[in-house]
Amino acid sequence: MSSTGIALRQVSFEQRSFWRNPASAFFAFLFPIIFLVVFATLFKGQKVQIGSVQTSYDDYYIPALVAFGVMGACFTNIAITLSLRRDNGILKRLRGTPLPPWAFIAGVVGSSIIVSIVLALLTTVFGILVYGVHVPQHVDAAAVTIGVGALAFCALGMAMTIVIPNAEAAPAIVNGVFLPIVFISGTFFPVASTSVLAQIAEWFPVRHFINAMFTAFDPAHQSSSGFNGTDLLIMAAWGAGAVVLSVLRFRWEPRKG
Amino acid sequence: MTAIVVDGLCKSYGAVEAVRGVSFHVEEGEVFGLLGPNGAGKTTTIEILEGYRTRDGGDVTVLGVDPHTGGRKLRERVGLVLQEAAVPPMLSVTELVELYRGYYPSPRPAAEIIELVGLTEKAGERVRKLSGGQQRRLDVALGLVGDPELIFLDEPTTGFDPSARRAAWEVVRNMRTLGKTIVLTTHYMDEAQYLADRICVIAAGQVVAQGTPETLRAGTDQVTHIRFELRDGLAVATLPLKARIDGGVAIIETATPTRTLNELTTWALAQGLELPNLEVARPSLEDVYLELTKNE
Ligand SMILES: Nc1ncnc2c1ncn2[C@@H]1O[C@H](COP(=O)(O)OP(=O)(O)O)[C@@H](O)[C@H]1O
Ligand SMILES: [Mg+2]
């Protein structure tokens, strides 16, 4: 079979595993939707200040939540799923077949990207229809941002498994790292860029992802292209670092004793 | 042709010397049993042959190549079932077997493989709904689906109930009929005896005996047991030979059973006695195994 064929089979296997698993479907998929409804309802009609622009809360929140959904579908989902599969020997067994490692990874990443796209579309359409947010100004920039973000956070999810000792610890470690950064990065409510929290968040990729998404959605027509080069580059750099770490240290077998 | 050559294999984990100079070879088409108690070094040995672990010393050849560098080409020719491995829970049996078929250049038909491991009735069932034993058999199916020349089975029946074990044994027998070379590890003597053409007994990382089940048994200096019941006026004090009593049964251990039996029966005839339930037993392979590994 061709390389593309092998990779596509893996994607389809991962998709079936994802949607049939109530836990992954709930946390990666329904969670962002629930957040959407809760926060959008809570802060309905409020105005927020993003740099020099004033927009409605929902116009800020929807692109931020698109980024949040992508991060959940890629980072959280991959880190937890692969830790579990490593622990119960599924990865080790797979390593003993002729399936090339790159094809396995392609399946995992491809499937996460599909979930990301579905989530992004749903979130955006929901935002437009129910909460009256503006239609994204720069669809091309939004697509590129989602692509870069998804790839970077998939790589970060893989790299995260390196420090996860076993499957039981996985959810606690992953969320313990992810959620605080998500909060200080202003996912649920904007954090002024002059604040200490924002200064800390600047070091991590989450805030840059949200920024880049907001620039692409561009509700106040601030940007000519919708591309935020600096934010995209910083995310890509994090992703590249994670790829290097994963290539060097990713484990297919459970840690002994 | 020789499928596997292992010569002076050594492997340590820190201070633990798990394998200490193990040597054996496996011929094409035979079932080779690595038999030994827990911790003997069976998994370490087999996983070095599978390419999972590196070795500290010795030469290893699997199907003509070094398993550590054999890569994808070798994995296409080898099927394996690990001591501990789960199967992905969310697919159906058929879906999973089909997925694995896609990994190999010339796989066997899915239905045939599922039939071979006795899961035809469960073919449409989600993996997570199968019992532990059924999942293990599915794992075996995944090891066979690529139609490998060589199959590794690490403790394929540990944790099975007796009927599931019998069923698994038949699967191994069927694979042998297909001309496969099979290396299996077990700590069950009867399993090795029933399945293996040749057995290599290892204990504490070293080979303690090697051969066919028959030669293993012949090769020991174990004594023969002569037993009979002590009743109908028979008392241990009156016996002409030294005997040990175990639950009303006299046991005479001897290295020269013909002579001893003659002495015993001559005496009994002279006394006009019948020896109730007289038995002469060669040591079973189980006894041999326990003897070989008793230092552990
Ligand atoms: N990955 C490992 N790290 C450290 N020690 C190990 C490891 N694997 C096995 N051992 C030790 O090596 C010895 C042999 O183990 P193993 O090969 O699993 O034996 P068996 O399969 O015959 O039960 C045991 O003492 C075991 O504790
Ligand atoms: Mg073992």
mmCIF file with all atom_site columns, N, CA and C and ligand atoms in Angstrom, chain A residues 256, chain B residues 13 16 18 37-44 53 83, ligand 1:
data_model
loop_
_atom_site.group_PDB
_atom_site.id
_atom_site.type_symbol
_atom_site.label_atom_id
_atom_site.label_alt_id
_atom_site.label_comp_id
_atom_site.label_asym_id
_atom_site.label_entity_id
_atom_site.label_seq_id
_atom_site.pdbx_PDB_ins_code
_atom_site.Cartn_x
_atom_site.Cartn_y
_atom_site.Cartn_z
_atom_site.occupancy
_atom_site.B_iso_or_equiv
_atom_site.pdbx_formal_charge
_atom_site.auth_seq_id
_atom_site.auth_comp_id
_atom_site.auth_asym_id
_atom_site.auth_atom_id
_atom_site.pdbx_PDB_model_num
ATOM   1  N N   . LYS A 1 256 ? 9.134  0.879   33.555 1.00 0.00 ? 256 LYS A N   1
ATOM   2  C CA  . LYS A 1 256 ? 9.093  -0.301  34.436 1.00 0.00 ? 256 LYS A CA  1
ATOM   3  C C   . LYS A 1 256 ? 9.110  0.114   35.894 1.00 0.00 ? 256 LYS A C   1
ATOM   4  N N   . TYR B 2 13  ? 20.070 -5.622  33.945 1.00 0.00 ? 13  TYR B N   1
ATOM   5  C CA  . TYR B 2 13  ? 19.370 -4.369  34.259 1.00 0.00 ? 13  TYR B CA  1
ATOM   6  C C   . TYR B 2 13  ? 20.037 -3.826  35.513 1.00 0.00 ? 13  TYR B C   1
ATOM   7  N N   . VAL B 2 16  ? 21.017 -6.299  38.246 1.00 0.00 ? 16  VAL B N   1
ATOM   8  C CA  . VAL B 2 16  ? 20.328 -7.576  38.023 1.00 0.00 ? 16  VAL B CA  1
ATOM   9  C C   . VAL B 2 16  ? 20.812 -8.216  36.725 1.00 0.00 ? 16  VAL B C   1
ATOM   10 N N   . ALA B 2 18  ? 19.901 -10.510 34.294 1.00 0.00 ? 18  ALA B N   1
ATOM   11 C CA  . ALA B 2 18  ? 18.679 -11.238 33.945 1.00 0.00 ? 18  ALA B CA  1
ATOM   12 C C   . ALA B 2 18  ? 18.980 -12.438 33.058 1.00 0.00 ? 18  ALA B C   1
ATOM   13 N N   . PRO B 2 37  ? 10.790 -20.734 35.584 1.00 0.00 ? 37  PRO B N   1
ATOM   14 C CA  . PRO B 2 37  ? 9.930  -20.058 36.565 1.00 0.00 ? 37  PRO B CA  1
ATOM   15 C C   . PRO B 2 37  ? 9.919  -18.541 36.335 1.00 0.00 ? 37  PRO B C   1
ATOM   16 N N   . ASN B 2 38  ? 9.055  -17.834 37.025 1.00 0.00 ? 38  ASN B N   1
ATOM   17 C CA  . ASN B 2 38  ? 8.996  -16.381 36.908 1.00 0.00 ? 38  ASN B CA  1
ATOM   18 C C   . ASN B 2 38  ? 10.338 -15.769 37.257 1.00 0.00 ? 38  ASN B C   1
ATOM   19 N N   . GLY B 2 39  ? 10.747 -14.807 36.446 1.00 0.00 ? 39  GLY B N   1
ATOM   20 C CA  . GLY B 2 39  ? 12.012 -14.132 36.712 1.00 0.00 ? 39  GLY B CA  1
ATOM   21 C C   . GLY B 2 39  ? 13.220 -14.854 36.152 1.00 0.00 ? 39  GLY B C   1
ATOM   22 N N   . ALA B 2 40  ? 13.000 -15.949 35.410 1.00 0.00 ? 40  ALA B N   1
ATOM   23 C CA  . ALA B 2 40  ? 14.112 -16.736 34.882 1.00 0.00 ? 40  ALA B CA  1
ATOM   24 C C   . ALA B 2 40  ? 14.863 -16.004 33.767 1.00 0.00 ? 40  ALA B C   1
ATOM   25 N N   . GLY B 2 41  ? 14.171 -15.069 33.107 1.00 0.00 ? 41  GLY B N   1
ATOM   26 C CA  . GLY B 2 41  ? 14.796 -14.359 31.990 1.00 0.00 ? 41  GLY B CA  1
ATOM   27 C C   . GLY B 2 41  ? 14.171 -14.685 30.641 1.00 0.00 ? 41  GLY B C   1
ATOM   28 N N   . LYS B 2 42  ? 12.997 -15.294 30.661 1.00 0.00 ? 42  LYS B N   1
ATOM   29 C CA  . LYS B 2 42  ? 12.332 -15.683 29.416 1.00 0.00 ? 42  LYS B CA  1
ATOM   30 C C   . LYS B 2 42  ? 11.928 -14.468 28.594 1.00 0.00 ? 42  LYS B C   1
ATOM   31 N N   . THR B 2 43  ? 11.230 -13.519 29.247 1.00 0.00 ? 43  THR B N   1
ATOM   32 C CA  . THR B 2 43  ? 10.758 -12.344 28.517 1.00 0.00 ? 43  THR B CA  1
ATOM   33 C C   . THR B 2 43  ? 11.931 -11.515 28.006 1.00 0.00 ? 43  THR B C   1
ATOM   34 N N   . THR B 2 44  ? 12.950 -11.378 28.847 1.00 0.00 ? 44  THR B N   1
ATOM   35 C CA  . THR B 2 44  ? 14.135 -10.635 28.413 1.00 0.00 ? 44  THR B CA  1
ATOM   36 C C   . THR B 2 44  ? 14.711 -11.254 27.145 1.00 0.00 ? 44  THR B C   1
ATOM   37 N N   . ARG B 2 53  ? 14.558 -5.089  22.915 1.00 0.00 ? 53  ARG B N   1
ATOM   38 C CA  . ARG B 2 53  ? 15.586 -4.751  23.902 1.00 0.00 ? 53  ARG B CA  1
ATOM   39 C C   . ARG B 2 53  ? 16.966 -4.965  23.299 1.00 0.00 ? 53  ARG B C   1
ATOM   40 N N   . GLN B 2 83  ? 3.915  -10.578 26.415 1.00 0.00 ? 83  GLN B N   1
ATOM   41 C CA  . GLN B 2 83  ? 3.410  -11.078 27.691 1.00 0.00 ? 83  GLN B CA  1
ATOM   42 C C   . GLN B 2 83  ? 2.270  -10.206 28.195 1.00 0.00 ? 83  GLN B C   1
HETATM 43 N N1  . LIG C 3 .   ? 12.924 -3.674  32.250 1.00 0.00 ? 1   LIG C N1  1
HETATM 44 C C1  . LIG C 3 .   ? 13.483 -4.234  33.342 1.00 0.00 ? 1   LIG C C1  1
HETATM 45 N N2  . LIG C 3 .   ? 14.145 -3.477  34.226 1.00 0.00 ? 1   LIG C N2  1
HETATM 46 C C2  . LIG C 3 .   ? 14.719 -4.023  35.309 1.00 0.00 ? 1   LIG C C2  1
HETATM 47 N N3  . LIG C 3 .   ? 14.694 -5.324  35.608 1.00 0.00 ? 1   LIG C N3  1
HETATM 48 C C3  . LIG C 3 .   ? 14.040 -6.141  34.769 1.00 0.00 ? 1   LIG C C3  1
HETATM 49 C C4  . LIG C 3 .   ? 13.402 -5.631  33.602 1.00 0.00 ? 1   LIG C C4  1
HETATM 50 N N4  . LIG C 3 .   ? 12.822 -6.672  32.947 1.00 0.00 ? 1   LIG C N4  1
HETATM 51 C C5  . LIG C 3 .   ? 13.108 -7.769  33.678 1.00 0.00 ? 1   LIG C C5  1
HETATM 52 N N5  . LIG C 3 .   ? 13.823 -7.460  34.776 1.00 0.00 ? 1   LIG C N5  1
HETATM 53 C C6  . LIG C 3 .   ? 14.344 -8.422  35.770 1.00 0.00 ? 1   LIG C C6  1
HETATM 54 O O1  . LIG C 3 .   ? 15.074 -9.404  35.074 1.00 0.00 ? 1   LIG C O1  1
HETATM 55 C C7  . LIG C 3 .   ? 14.788 -10.701 35.564 1.00 0.00 ? 1   LIG C C7  1
HETATM 56 C C8  . LIG C 3 .   ? 14.218 -11.556 34.444 1.00 0.00 ? 1   LIG C C8  1
HETATM 57 O O2  . LIG C 3 .   ? 12.932 -11.069 34.104 1.00 0.00 ? 1   LIG C O2  1
HETATM 58 P P1  . LIG C 3 .   ? 12.099 -11.622 32.882 1.00 0.00 ? 1   LIG C P1  1
HETATM 59 O O3  . LIG C 3 .   ? 12.951 -11.669 31.670 1.00 0.00 ? 1   LIG C O3  1
HETATM 60 O O4  . LIG C 3 .   ? 10.864 -10.816 32.795 1.00 0.00 ? 1   LIG C O4  1
HETATM 61 O O5  . LIG C 3 .   ? 11.780 -13.099 33.370 1.00 0.00 ? 1   LIG C O5  1
HETATM 62 P P2  . LIG C 3 .   ? 10.579 -14.090 32.992 1.00 0.00 ? 1   LIG C P2  1
HETATM 63 O O6  . LIG C 3 .   ? 9.935  -13.605 31.733 1.00 0.00 ? 1   LIG C O6  1
HETATM 64 O O7  . LIG C 3 .   ? 11.227 -15.404 32.839 1.00 0.00 ? 1   LIG C O7  1
HETATM 65 O O8  . LIG C 3 .   ? 9.627  -14.072 34.152 1.00 0.00 ? 1   LIG C O8  1
HETATM 66 C C9  . LIG C 3 .   ? 13.845 -10.501 36.734 1.00 0.00 ? 1   LIG C C9  1
HETATM 67 O O9  . LIG C 3 .   ? 14.631 -10.474 37.903 1.00 0.00 ? 1   LIG C O9  1
HETATM 68 C C10 . LIG C 3 .   ? 13.226 -9.159  36.472 1.00 0.00 ? 1   LIG C C10 1
HETATM 69 O O10 . LIG C 3 .   ? 12.862 -8.537  37.678 1.00 0.00 ? 1   LIG C O10 1
#
